[in-house]
Structures are given as structure tokens and as C-alpha cells.
mmCIF file of C-alpha atoms in Angstrom:
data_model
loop_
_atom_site.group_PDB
_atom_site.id
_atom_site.type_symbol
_atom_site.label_atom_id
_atom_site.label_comp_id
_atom_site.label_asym_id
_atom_site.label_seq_id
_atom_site.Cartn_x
_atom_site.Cartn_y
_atom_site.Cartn_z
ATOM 1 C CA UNK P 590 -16.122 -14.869 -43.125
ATOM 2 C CA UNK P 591 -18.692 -13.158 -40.623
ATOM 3 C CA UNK P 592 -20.223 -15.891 -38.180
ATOM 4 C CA UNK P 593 -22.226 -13.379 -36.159
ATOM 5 C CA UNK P 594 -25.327 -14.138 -34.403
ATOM 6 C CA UNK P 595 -28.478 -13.326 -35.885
ATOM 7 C CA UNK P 596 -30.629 -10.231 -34.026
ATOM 8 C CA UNK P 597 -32.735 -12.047 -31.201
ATOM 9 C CA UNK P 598 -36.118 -12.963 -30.816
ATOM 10 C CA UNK P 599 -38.480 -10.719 -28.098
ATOM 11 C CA UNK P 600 -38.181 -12.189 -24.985
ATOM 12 C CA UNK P 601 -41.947 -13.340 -24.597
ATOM 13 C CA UNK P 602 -40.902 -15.485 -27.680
ATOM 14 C CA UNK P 603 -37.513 -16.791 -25.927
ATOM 15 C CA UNK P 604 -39.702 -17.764 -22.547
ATOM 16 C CA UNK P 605 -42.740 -18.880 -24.746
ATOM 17 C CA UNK P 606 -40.578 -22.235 -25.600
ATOM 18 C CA UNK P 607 -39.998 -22.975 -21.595
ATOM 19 C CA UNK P 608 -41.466 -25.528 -19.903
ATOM 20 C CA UNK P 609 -43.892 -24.133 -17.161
ATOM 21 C CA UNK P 610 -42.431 -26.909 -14.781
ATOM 22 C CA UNK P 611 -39.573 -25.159 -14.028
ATOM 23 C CA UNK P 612 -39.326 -22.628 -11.744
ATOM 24 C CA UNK P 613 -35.434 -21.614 -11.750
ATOM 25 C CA UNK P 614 -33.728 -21.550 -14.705
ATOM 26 C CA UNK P 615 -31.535 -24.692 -15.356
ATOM 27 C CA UNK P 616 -28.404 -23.496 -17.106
ATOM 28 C CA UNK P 617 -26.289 -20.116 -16.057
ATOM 29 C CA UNK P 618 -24.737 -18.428 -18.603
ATOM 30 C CA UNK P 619 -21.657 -16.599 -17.064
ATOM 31 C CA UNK P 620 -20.188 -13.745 -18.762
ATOM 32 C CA UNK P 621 -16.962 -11.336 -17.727
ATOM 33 C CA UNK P 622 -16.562 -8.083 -19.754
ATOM 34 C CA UNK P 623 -14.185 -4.970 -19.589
ATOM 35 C CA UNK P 624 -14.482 -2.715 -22.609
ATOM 36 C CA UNK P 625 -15.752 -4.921 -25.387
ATOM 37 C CA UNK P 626 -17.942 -2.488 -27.075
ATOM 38 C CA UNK P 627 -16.884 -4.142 -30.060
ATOM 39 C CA UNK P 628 -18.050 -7.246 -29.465
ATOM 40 C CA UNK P 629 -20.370 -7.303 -26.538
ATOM 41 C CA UNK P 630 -23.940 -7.261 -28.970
ATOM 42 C CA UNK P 631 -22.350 -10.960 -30.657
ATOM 43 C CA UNK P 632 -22.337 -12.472 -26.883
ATOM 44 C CA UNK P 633 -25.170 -11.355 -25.487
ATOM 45 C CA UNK P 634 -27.026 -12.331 -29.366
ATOM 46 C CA UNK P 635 -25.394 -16.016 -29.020
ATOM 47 C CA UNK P 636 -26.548 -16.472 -25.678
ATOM 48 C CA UNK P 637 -30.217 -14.929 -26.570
ATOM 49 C CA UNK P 638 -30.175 -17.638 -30.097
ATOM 50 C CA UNK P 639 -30.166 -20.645 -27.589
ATOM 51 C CA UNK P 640 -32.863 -23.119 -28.159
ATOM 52 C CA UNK P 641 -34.313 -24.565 -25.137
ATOM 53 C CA UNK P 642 -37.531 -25.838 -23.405
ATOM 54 C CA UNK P 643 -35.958 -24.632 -19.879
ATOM 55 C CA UNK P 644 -35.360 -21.360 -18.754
ATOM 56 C CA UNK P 645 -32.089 -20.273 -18.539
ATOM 57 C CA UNK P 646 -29.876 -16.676 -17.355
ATOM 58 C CA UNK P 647 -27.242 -14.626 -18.111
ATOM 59 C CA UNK P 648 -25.267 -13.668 -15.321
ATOM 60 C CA UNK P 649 -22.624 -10.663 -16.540
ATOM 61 C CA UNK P 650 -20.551 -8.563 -14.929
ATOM 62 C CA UNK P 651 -19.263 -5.436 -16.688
ATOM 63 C CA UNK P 652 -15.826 -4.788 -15.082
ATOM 64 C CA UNK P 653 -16.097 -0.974 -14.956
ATOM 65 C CA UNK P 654 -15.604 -0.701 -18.444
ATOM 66 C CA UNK P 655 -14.070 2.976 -20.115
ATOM 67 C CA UNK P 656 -16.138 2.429 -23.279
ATOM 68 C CA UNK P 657 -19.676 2.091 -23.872
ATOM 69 C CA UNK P 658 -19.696 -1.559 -22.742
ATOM 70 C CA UNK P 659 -22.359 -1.090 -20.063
ATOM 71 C CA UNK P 660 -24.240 1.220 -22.201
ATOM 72 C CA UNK P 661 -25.139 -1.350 -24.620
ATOM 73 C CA UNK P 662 -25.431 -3.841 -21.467
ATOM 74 C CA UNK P 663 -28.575 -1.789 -19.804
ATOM 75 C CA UNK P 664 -30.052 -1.958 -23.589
ATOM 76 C CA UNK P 665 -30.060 -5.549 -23.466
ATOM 77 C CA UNK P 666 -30.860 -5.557 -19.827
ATOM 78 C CA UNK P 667 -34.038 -2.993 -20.699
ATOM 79 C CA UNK P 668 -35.444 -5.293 -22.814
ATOM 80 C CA UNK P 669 -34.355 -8.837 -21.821
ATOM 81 C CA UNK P 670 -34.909 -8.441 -17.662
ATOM 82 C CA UNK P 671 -36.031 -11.890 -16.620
ATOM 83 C CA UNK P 672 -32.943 -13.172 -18.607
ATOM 84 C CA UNK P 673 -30.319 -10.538 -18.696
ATOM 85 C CA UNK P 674 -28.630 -10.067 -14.932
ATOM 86 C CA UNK P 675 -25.662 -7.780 -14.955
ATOM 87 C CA UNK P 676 -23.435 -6.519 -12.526
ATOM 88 C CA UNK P 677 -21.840 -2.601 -13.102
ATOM 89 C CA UNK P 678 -18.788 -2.396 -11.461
ATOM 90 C CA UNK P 679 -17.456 1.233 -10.846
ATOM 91 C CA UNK P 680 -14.325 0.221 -9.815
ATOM 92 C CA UNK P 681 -12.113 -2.711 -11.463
ATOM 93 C CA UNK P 682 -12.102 -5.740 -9.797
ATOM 94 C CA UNK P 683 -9.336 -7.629 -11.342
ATOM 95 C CA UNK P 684 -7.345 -4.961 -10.983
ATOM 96 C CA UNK P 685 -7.003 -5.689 -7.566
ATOM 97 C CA UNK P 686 -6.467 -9.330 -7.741
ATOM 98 C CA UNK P 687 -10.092 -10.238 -6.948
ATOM 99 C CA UNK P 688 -11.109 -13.685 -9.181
ATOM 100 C CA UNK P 689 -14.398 -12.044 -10.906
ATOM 101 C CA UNK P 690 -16.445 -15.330 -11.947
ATOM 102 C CA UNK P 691 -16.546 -17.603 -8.185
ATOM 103 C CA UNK P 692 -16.683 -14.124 -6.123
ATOM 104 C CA UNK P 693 -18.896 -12.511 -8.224
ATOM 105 C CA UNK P 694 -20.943 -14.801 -10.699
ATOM 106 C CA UNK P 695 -21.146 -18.771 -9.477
ATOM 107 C CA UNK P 696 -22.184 -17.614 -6.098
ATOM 108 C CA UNK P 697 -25.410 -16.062 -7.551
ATOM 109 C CA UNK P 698 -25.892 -18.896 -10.559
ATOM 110 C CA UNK P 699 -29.266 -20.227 -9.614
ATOM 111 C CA UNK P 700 -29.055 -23.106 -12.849
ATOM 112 C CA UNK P 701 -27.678 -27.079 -12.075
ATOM 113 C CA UNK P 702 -25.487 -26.114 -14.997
ATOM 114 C CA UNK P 703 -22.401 -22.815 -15.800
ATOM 115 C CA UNK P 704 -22.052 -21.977 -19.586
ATOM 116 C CA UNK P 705 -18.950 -19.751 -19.965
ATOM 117 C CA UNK P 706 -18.131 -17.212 -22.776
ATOM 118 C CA UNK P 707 -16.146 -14.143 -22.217
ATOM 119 C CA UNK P 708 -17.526 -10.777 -23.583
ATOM 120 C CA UNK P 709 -15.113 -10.961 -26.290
ATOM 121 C CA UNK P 710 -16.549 -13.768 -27.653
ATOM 122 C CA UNK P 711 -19.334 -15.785 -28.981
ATOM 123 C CA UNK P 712 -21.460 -18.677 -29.839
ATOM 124 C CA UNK P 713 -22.552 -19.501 -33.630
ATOM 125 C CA UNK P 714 -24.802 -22.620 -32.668
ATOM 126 C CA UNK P 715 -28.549 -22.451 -31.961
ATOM 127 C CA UNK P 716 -28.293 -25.705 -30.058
ATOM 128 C CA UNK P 717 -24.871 -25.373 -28.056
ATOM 129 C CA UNK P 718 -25.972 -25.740 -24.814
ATOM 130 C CA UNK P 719 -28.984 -27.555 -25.003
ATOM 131 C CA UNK P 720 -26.350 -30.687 -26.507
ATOM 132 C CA UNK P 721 -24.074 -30.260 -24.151
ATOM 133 C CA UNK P 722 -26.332 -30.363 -21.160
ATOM 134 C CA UNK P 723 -28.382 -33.022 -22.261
ATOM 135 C CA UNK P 724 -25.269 -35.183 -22.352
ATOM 136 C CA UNK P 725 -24.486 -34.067 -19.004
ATOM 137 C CA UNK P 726 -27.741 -34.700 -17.111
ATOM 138 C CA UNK P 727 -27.517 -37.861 -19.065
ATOM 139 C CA UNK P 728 -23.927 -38.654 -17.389
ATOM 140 C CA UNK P 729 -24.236 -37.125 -14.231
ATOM 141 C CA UNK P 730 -20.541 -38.599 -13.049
ATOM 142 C CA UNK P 731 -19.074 -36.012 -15.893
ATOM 143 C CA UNK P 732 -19.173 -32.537 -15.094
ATOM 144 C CA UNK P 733 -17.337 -30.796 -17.913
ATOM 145 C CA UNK P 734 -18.728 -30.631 -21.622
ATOM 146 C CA UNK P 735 -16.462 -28.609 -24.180
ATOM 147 C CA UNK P 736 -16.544 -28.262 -28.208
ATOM 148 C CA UNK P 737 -14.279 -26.375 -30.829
ATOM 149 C CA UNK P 738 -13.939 -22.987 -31.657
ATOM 150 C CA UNK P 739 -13.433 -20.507 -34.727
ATOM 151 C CA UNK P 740 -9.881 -18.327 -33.768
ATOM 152 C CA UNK P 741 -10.645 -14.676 -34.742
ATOM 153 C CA UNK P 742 -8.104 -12.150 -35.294
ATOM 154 C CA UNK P 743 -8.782 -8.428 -36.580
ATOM 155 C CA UNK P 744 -12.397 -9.833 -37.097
ATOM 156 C CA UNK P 745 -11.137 -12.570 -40.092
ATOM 157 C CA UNK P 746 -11.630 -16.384 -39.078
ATOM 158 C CA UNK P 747 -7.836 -18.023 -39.159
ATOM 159 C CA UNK P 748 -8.418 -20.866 -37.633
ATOM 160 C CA UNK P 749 -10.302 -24.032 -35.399
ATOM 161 C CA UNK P 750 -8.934 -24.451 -31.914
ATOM 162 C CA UNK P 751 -7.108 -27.243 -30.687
ATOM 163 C CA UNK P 752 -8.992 -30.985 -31.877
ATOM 164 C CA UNK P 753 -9.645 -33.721 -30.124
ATOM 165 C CA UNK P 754 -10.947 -35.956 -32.890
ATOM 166 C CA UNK P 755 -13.574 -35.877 -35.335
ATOM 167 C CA UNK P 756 -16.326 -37.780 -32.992
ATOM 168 C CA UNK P 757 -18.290 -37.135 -30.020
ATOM 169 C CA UNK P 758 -16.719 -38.850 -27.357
ATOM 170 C CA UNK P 759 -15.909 -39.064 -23.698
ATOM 171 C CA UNK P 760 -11.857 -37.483 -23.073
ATOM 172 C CA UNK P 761 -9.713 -38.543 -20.334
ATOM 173 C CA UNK P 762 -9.116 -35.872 -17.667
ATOM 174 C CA UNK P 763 -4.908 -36.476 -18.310
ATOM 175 C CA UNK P 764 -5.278 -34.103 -21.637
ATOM 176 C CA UNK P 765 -6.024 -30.997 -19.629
ATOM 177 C CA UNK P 766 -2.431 -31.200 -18.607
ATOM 178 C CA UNK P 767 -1.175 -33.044 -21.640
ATOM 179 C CA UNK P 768 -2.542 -30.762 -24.682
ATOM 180 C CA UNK P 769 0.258 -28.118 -25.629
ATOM 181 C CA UNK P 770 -1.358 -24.692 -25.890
ATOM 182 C CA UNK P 771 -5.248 -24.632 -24.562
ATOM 183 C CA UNK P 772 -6.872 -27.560 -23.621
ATOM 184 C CA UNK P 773 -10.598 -25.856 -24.213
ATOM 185 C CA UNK P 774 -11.924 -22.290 -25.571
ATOM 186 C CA UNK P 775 -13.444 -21.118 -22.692
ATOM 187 C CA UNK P 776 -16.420 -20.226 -24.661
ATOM 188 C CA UNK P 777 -16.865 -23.687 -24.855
ATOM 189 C CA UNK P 778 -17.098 -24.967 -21.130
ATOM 190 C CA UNK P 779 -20.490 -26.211 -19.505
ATOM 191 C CA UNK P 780 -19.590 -27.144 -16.448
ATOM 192 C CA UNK P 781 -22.302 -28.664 -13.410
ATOM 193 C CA UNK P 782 -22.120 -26.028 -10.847
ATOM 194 C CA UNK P 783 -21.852 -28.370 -7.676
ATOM 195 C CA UNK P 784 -18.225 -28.774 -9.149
ATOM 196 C CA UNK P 785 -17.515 -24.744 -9.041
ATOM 197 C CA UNK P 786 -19.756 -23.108 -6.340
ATOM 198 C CA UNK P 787 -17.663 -23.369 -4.022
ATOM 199 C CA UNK P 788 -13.731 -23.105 -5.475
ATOM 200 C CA UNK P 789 -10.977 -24.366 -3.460
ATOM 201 C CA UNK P 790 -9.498 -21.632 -1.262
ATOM 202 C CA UNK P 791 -5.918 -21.808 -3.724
ATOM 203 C CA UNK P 792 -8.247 -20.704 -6.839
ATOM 204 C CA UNK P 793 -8.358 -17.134 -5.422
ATOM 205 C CA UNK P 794 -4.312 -17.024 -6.123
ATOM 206 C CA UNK P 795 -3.824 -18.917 -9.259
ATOM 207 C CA UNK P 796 -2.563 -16.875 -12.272
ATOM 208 C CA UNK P 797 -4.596 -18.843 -14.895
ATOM 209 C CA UNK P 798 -8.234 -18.955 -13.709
ATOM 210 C CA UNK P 799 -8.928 -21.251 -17.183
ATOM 211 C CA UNK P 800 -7.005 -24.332 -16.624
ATOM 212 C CA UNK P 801 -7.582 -24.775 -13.096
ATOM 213 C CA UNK P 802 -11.380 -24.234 -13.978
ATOM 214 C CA UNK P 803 -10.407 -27.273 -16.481
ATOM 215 C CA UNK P 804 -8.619 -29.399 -13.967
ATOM 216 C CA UNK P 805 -11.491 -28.834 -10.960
ATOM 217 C CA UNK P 806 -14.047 -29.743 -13.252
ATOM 218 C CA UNK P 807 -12.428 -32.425 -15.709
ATOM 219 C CA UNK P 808 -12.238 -34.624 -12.867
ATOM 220 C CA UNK P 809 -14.284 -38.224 -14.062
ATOM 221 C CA UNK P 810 -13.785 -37.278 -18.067
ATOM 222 C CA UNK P 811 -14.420 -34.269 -20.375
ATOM 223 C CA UNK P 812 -17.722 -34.682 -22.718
ATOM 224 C CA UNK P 813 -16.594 -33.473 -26.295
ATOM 225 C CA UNK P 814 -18.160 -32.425 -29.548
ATOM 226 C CA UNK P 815 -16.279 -32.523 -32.512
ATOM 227 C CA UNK P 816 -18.568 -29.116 -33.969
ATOM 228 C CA UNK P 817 -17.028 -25.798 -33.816
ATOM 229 C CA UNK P 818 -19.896 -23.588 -31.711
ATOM 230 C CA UNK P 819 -18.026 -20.564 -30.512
ATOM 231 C CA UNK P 820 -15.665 -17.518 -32.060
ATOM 232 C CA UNK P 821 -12.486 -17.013 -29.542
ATOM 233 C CA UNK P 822 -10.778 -13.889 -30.429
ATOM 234 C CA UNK P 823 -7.420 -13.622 -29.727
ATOM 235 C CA UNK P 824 -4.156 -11.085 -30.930
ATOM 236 C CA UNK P 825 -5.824 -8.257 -29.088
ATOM 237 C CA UNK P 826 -3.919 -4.625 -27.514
ATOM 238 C CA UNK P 827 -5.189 -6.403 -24.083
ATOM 239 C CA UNK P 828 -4.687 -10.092 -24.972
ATOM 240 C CA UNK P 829 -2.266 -12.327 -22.413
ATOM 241 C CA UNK P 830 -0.499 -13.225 -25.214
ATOM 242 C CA UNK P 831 0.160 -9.709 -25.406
ATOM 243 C CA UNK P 832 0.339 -8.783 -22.145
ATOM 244 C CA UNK P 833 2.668 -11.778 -20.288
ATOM 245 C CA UNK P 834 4.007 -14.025 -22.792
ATOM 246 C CA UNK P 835 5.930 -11.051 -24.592
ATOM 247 C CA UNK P 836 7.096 -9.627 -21.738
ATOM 248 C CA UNK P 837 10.168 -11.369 -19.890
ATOM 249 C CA UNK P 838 9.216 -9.895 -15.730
ATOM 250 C CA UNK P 839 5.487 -10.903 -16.192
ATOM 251 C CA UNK P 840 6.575 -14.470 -18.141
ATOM 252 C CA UNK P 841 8.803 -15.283 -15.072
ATOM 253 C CA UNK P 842 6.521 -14.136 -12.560
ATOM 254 C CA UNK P 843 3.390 -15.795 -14.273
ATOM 255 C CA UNK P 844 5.355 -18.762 -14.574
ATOM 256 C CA UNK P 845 6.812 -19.325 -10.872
ATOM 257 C CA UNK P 846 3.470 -18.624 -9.626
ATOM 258 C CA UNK P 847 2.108 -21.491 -12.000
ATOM 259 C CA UNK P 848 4.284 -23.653 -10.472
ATOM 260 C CA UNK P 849 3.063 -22.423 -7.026
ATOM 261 C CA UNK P 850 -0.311 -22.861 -7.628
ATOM 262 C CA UNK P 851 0.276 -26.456 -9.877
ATOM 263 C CA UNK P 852 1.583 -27.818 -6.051
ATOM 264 C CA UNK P 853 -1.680 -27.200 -4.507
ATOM 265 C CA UNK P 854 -3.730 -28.150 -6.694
ATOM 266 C CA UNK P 855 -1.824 -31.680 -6.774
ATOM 267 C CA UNK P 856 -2.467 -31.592 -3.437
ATOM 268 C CA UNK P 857 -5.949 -31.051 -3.750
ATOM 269 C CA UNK P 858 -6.809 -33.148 -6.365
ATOM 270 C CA UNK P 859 -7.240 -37.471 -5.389
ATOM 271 C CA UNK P 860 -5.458 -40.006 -7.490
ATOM 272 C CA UNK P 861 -4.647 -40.573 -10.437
ATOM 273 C CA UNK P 862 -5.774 -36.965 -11.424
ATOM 274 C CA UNK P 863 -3.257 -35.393 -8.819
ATOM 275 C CA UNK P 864 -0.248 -37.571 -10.962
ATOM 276 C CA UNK P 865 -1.231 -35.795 -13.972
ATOM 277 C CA UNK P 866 0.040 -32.404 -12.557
ATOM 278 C CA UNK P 867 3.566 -32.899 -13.285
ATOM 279 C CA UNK P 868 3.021 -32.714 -16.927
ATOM 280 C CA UNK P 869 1.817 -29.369 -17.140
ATOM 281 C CA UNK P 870 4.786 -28.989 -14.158
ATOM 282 C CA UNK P 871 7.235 -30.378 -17.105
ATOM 283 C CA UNK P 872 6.110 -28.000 -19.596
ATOM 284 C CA UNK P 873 6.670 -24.730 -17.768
ATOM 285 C CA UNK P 874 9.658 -25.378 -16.708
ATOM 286 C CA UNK P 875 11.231 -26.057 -20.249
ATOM 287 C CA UNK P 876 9.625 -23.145 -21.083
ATOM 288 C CA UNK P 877 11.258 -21.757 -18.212
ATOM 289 C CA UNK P 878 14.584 -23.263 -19.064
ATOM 290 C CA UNK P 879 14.291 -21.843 -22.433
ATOM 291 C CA UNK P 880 14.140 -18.694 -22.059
ATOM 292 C CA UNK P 881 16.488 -18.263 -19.176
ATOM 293 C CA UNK P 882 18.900 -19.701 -22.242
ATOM 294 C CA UNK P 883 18.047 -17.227 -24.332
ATOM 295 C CA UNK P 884 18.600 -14.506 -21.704
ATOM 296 C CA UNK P 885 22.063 -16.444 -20.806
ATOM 297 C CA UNK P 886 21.199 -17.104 -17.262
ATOM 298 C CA UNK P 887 23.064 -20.389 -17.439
ATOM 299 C CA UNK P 888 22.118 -21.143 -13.482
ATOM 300 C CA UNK P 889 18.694 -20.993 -14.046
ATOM 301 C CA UNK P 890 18.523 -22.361 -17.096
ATOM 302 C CA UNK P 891 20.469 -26.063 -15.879
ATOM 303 C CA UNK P 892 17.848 -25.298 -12.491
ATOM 304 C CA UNK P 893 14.670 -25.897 -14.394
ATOM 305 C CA UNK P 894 15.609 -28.169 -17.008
ATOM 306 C CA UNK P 895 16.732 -30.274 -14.600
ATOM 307 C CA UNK P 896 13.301 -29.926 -12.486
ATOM 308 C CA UNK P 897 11.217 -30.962 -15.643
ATOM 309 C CA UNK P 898 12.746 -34.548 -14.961
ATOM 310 C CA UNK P 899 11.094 -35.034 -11.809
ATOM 311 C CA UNK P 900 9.339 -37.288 -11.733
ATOM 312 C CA UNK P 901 11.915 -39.155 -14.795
ATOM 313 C CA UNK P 902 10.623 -38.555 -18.113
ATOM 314 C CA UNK P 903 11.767 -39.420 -21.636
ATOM 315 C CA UNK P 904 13.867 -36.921 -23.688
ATOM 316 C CA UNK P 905 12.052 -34.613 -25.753
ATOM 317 C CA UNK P 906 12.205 -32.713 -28.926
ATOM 318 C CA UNK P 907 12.446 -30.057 -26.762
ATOM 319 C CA UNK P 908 15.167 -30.817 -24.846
ATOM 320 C CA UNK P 909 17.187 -31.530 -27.745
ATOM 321 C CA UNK P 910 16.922 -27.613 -28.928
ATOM 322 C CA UNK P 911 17.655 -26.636 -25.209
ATOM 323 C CA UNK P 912 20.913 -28.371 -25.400
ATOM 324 C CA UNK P 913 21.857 -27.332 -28.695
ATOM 325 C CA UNK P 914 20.820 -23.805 -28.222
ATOM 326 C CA UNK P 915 23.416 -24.068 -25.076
ATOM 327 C CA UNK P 916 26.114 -25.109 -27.425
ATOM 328 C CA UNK P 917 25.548 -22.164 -29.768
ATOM 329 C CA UNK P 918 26.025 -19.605 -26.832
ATOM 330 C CA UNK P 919 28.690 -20.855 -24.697
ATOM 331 C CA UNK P 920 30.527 -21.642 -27.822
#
């Protein structure tokens, strides 16, 4: 099943549907990419499909890609120049810990409204953003607007992301901490820019740029459509699947710093967002707690199951296999 974006229009034809009265483009369209040479034409196609009567820009930074990433970039950028703004990074950024989208990207986003989707990724819907930004100008005490996505592994369709229902609705900000696995694709997020301009000086050491993105912005409700818009490829050599969750050091380390970062932003956040922070809290540490048990570090494993009770919560499922999974190896 190939959902790949058609070849776009010239860009006289793109700008030919803009209204003259505007003289800054109104959405950003924010895009991080290290050697997706692969998939790098599909993103910069689904951005360039986008039907609007405002202008709008795409803001990407190529992370010093090895490949031919930039390459195909400056081709784009050749023929697209009042729309396509990259960066070309000679040296990688997030190797060193640097946060690439608020130091590199919202600080330059001239539009009311952010569109994310990573390189590796795309959009299949002509009318994405214009939706989603219509609600929100419409709403303007909701600053977050998200949708479904196609999963994509070795290039074959296996999936839809997470649901939230089959209707357009308004969600409650508690789900971002609620929903097991991903709240949102990331592909999916329109988010006003007042609400990530200027990121709260914690961001620049979280470990999971996404959901805090979520949290900041999810504050007042999350706009959702039920449609699947986007492709989010996952299962990749460079994936954080890959990468953290199969590896023991970086899981704990990920993990603690989570935790770390989950304080601050409780104590950033007002009431009653900042009391939805222990549920996320809750689920790392039986995650913790699990696979401390399965390592048999028995100290560490009573340590954080015992932490996902505070605040008191009701057993779990999960709890259940912890104990019985004790049982099996101490006896």
C-alpha cells in the first residue's frame, strides 16, 4: 500500500492560491532531518500538496546528514525559495545534547501556527493543516490540534496509531499522560506558536522532546480528527525503540531522567494539569520495577513499585504480573 505524495505543483502555482493580504506566512512547517535520503522527497512533497489561501513555510534543518539528505534538500530549496528555508548543519547538533526544533527552528517560525513532521515522515492529506488551523483560530483557548497516522515499517502500512474515537472532538489534556504508548504522531501536531517560542528553561534537558511538546501545549484541551493524515515510520537501524528501549544502560538512564524532568514540569505546569503528572510518573516506574525484576535487582525492583503508589492508586493488571513474576524467581 504506497500512500506517497503526489509530485508538487511549481511554486508560482502554490503562491498563486494566497491571499495578497498577508504578508508573513501564517503556518510554519517545522521539519528535523539526519540522513533520510529515503524518505526526505515524501516530506517535503506533503508539505508542498497543502491547500491553502495563506502563505505558509518550511523551516528544516538538515542535521549534518552522511547521505545525500541535503543534496536533495538544495533541489527543493532551488526551486521552492520563498517556501523552502533550510538549515545545513556541518556538525551534529543533537549529538551534543543541543534540542534542534526551540534552538534552532521556533525561534525563526515567522507563522501564528507550528506544523511538525519529522523527515522520516509524511502527510497523505491535501487539507491537513488548513482543518486543523481553522479549528484553532476558531478556538483560540486550544493550542494543540492532532489527527491519526498510518505506522510504516520496511515501507508496508501495518497499522493506524493510537485512536481517540471515531469523531472530531475536543480531548482532555489528562490523556497525554494517561494514553499507554504515544499520545500523538508527531507528524500530526499543529501547535499555536505563542505556546512554544519560548520553551521553559527544563525543555533543554528532557529526554523525550515529544511528550513534553504534548504536555506544554495540551494545556486547555487537544483538538482531534478522527482521519488518518500522516505516515509515521517506525522499526528503523536508528529508531528509539531501537536505540533505548532494547538496551538495559540507556532504558535506566532514559528512564531516571524522565522522572527528573516529569518533577519540573509538575512544577511548572498550574492545576489540575500539574496533578496529571503522576500518571505518566506511575507508568515508568512499573516499567522500571519490571525490569529491575527481570534483571533480579530485588532492591530496586520493591523501590519503584512502591513509588508508583504515590500518590495511592488502585492495583493494576500490571502489578499483578510484577508480583507473580517475583514469585517465579525467588522461588
Amino acid at each position: 500500500m504506497s500512500l506517497s505524495p503526489p509530485e508538487p505543483k511549481p511554486e508560482a502555482e502554490i503562491m498563486a492560491q494566497w491571499q495578497q493580504s498577508y504578508t508573513v506566512p501564517l503556518v510554519s512547517i517545522v521539519c528535523i532531518t539526519y540522513n533520510h535520503e529515503p524518505y526526505i522527497r515524501d516530506a517535503l512533497n506533503g508539505f508542498l500538496m497543502q491547500q491553502t489561501d495563506y502563505p505558509f513555510e518550511v523551516l528544516i534543518h538538515d542535521d549534518a546528514s552522511k547521505d545525500n539528505t541535503a543534496d536533495i534538500i538544495r533541489d527543493y530549496e532551488q526551486r521552492y525559495p520563498n517556501i523552502i528555508k533550510p538549515i545545513y548543519q556541518t556538525e551534529n547538533q543533537y549529538s551534543k545534547g543541543i534540542k534542534i526544533s526551540p534552538t534552532f527552528n521556533f525561534p525563526r517560525a515567522q507563522g501564528d501556527y507550528i506544523a511538525l513532521c519529522e523527515g522520516d515522515d509524511f502527510w497523505t492529506c491535501s487539507d491537513k493543516i488548513s482543518r486543523q488551523v481553522s479549528f484553532l483560530r476558531k478556538n483560540p483557548k486550544i493550542f494543540l490540534s492532532i489527527h491519526r497516522a498510518h505506522i510504516c515499517t520496511d515501507n508496508q502500512i501495518i497499522d493506524v496509531s493510537t485512536s481517540h474515537g471515531e469523531y472530531e472532538t475536543v480531548l482532555s489534556s489528562k490523556l497525554v499522560y494517561t494514553t499507554a504508548g504515544q499520545f500523538c504522531p508527531t507528524a500530526s501536531m499543529v501547535i499555536a506558536r505563542d505556546k512554544v517560542a519560548v520553551m521553559p528553561e527544563f525543555f533543554a534537558r528532557v529526554p523525550i522532546g515529544d511528550f513534553f511538546l504534548e504536555a506544554i501545549s495540551a494545556i486547555g484541551g487537544v483538538h482531534y480528527l478522527p482521519e488518518v493524515c500522516s505516515v509515521y515510520r517506525v522499526g528503523g537501524s536508528g529508531s528509539w525503540t531501537n536505540r533505548v528501549v532494547s538496551d538495559d544502560h540507556r532504558f535506566f538512564k532514559k528512564s531516571e531522567r524522565m522522572l527528573n524532568s516529569l518533577k519540573e514540569l509538575e512544577a511548572y505546569l498550574q492545576v489540575p494539569d500539574s496533578q496529571y503528572v503522576h500518571h505518566k510518573a506511575t507508568a515508568i516506574h512499573l516499567n522500571l520495577a519490571n525490569r529491575h525484576l527481570q534483571q533480579g535487582d530485588f532492591k530496586k525492583y520493591r523501590t519503584h513499585w512502591f513509588a508508583s503508589f504515590k500518590p495511592i492508586r488502585r492495583l493494576q493488571r500490571t502489578d499483578i504480573r510484577l508480583l507473580l513474576g517475583l514469585l517465579r524467581i525467588r522461588f
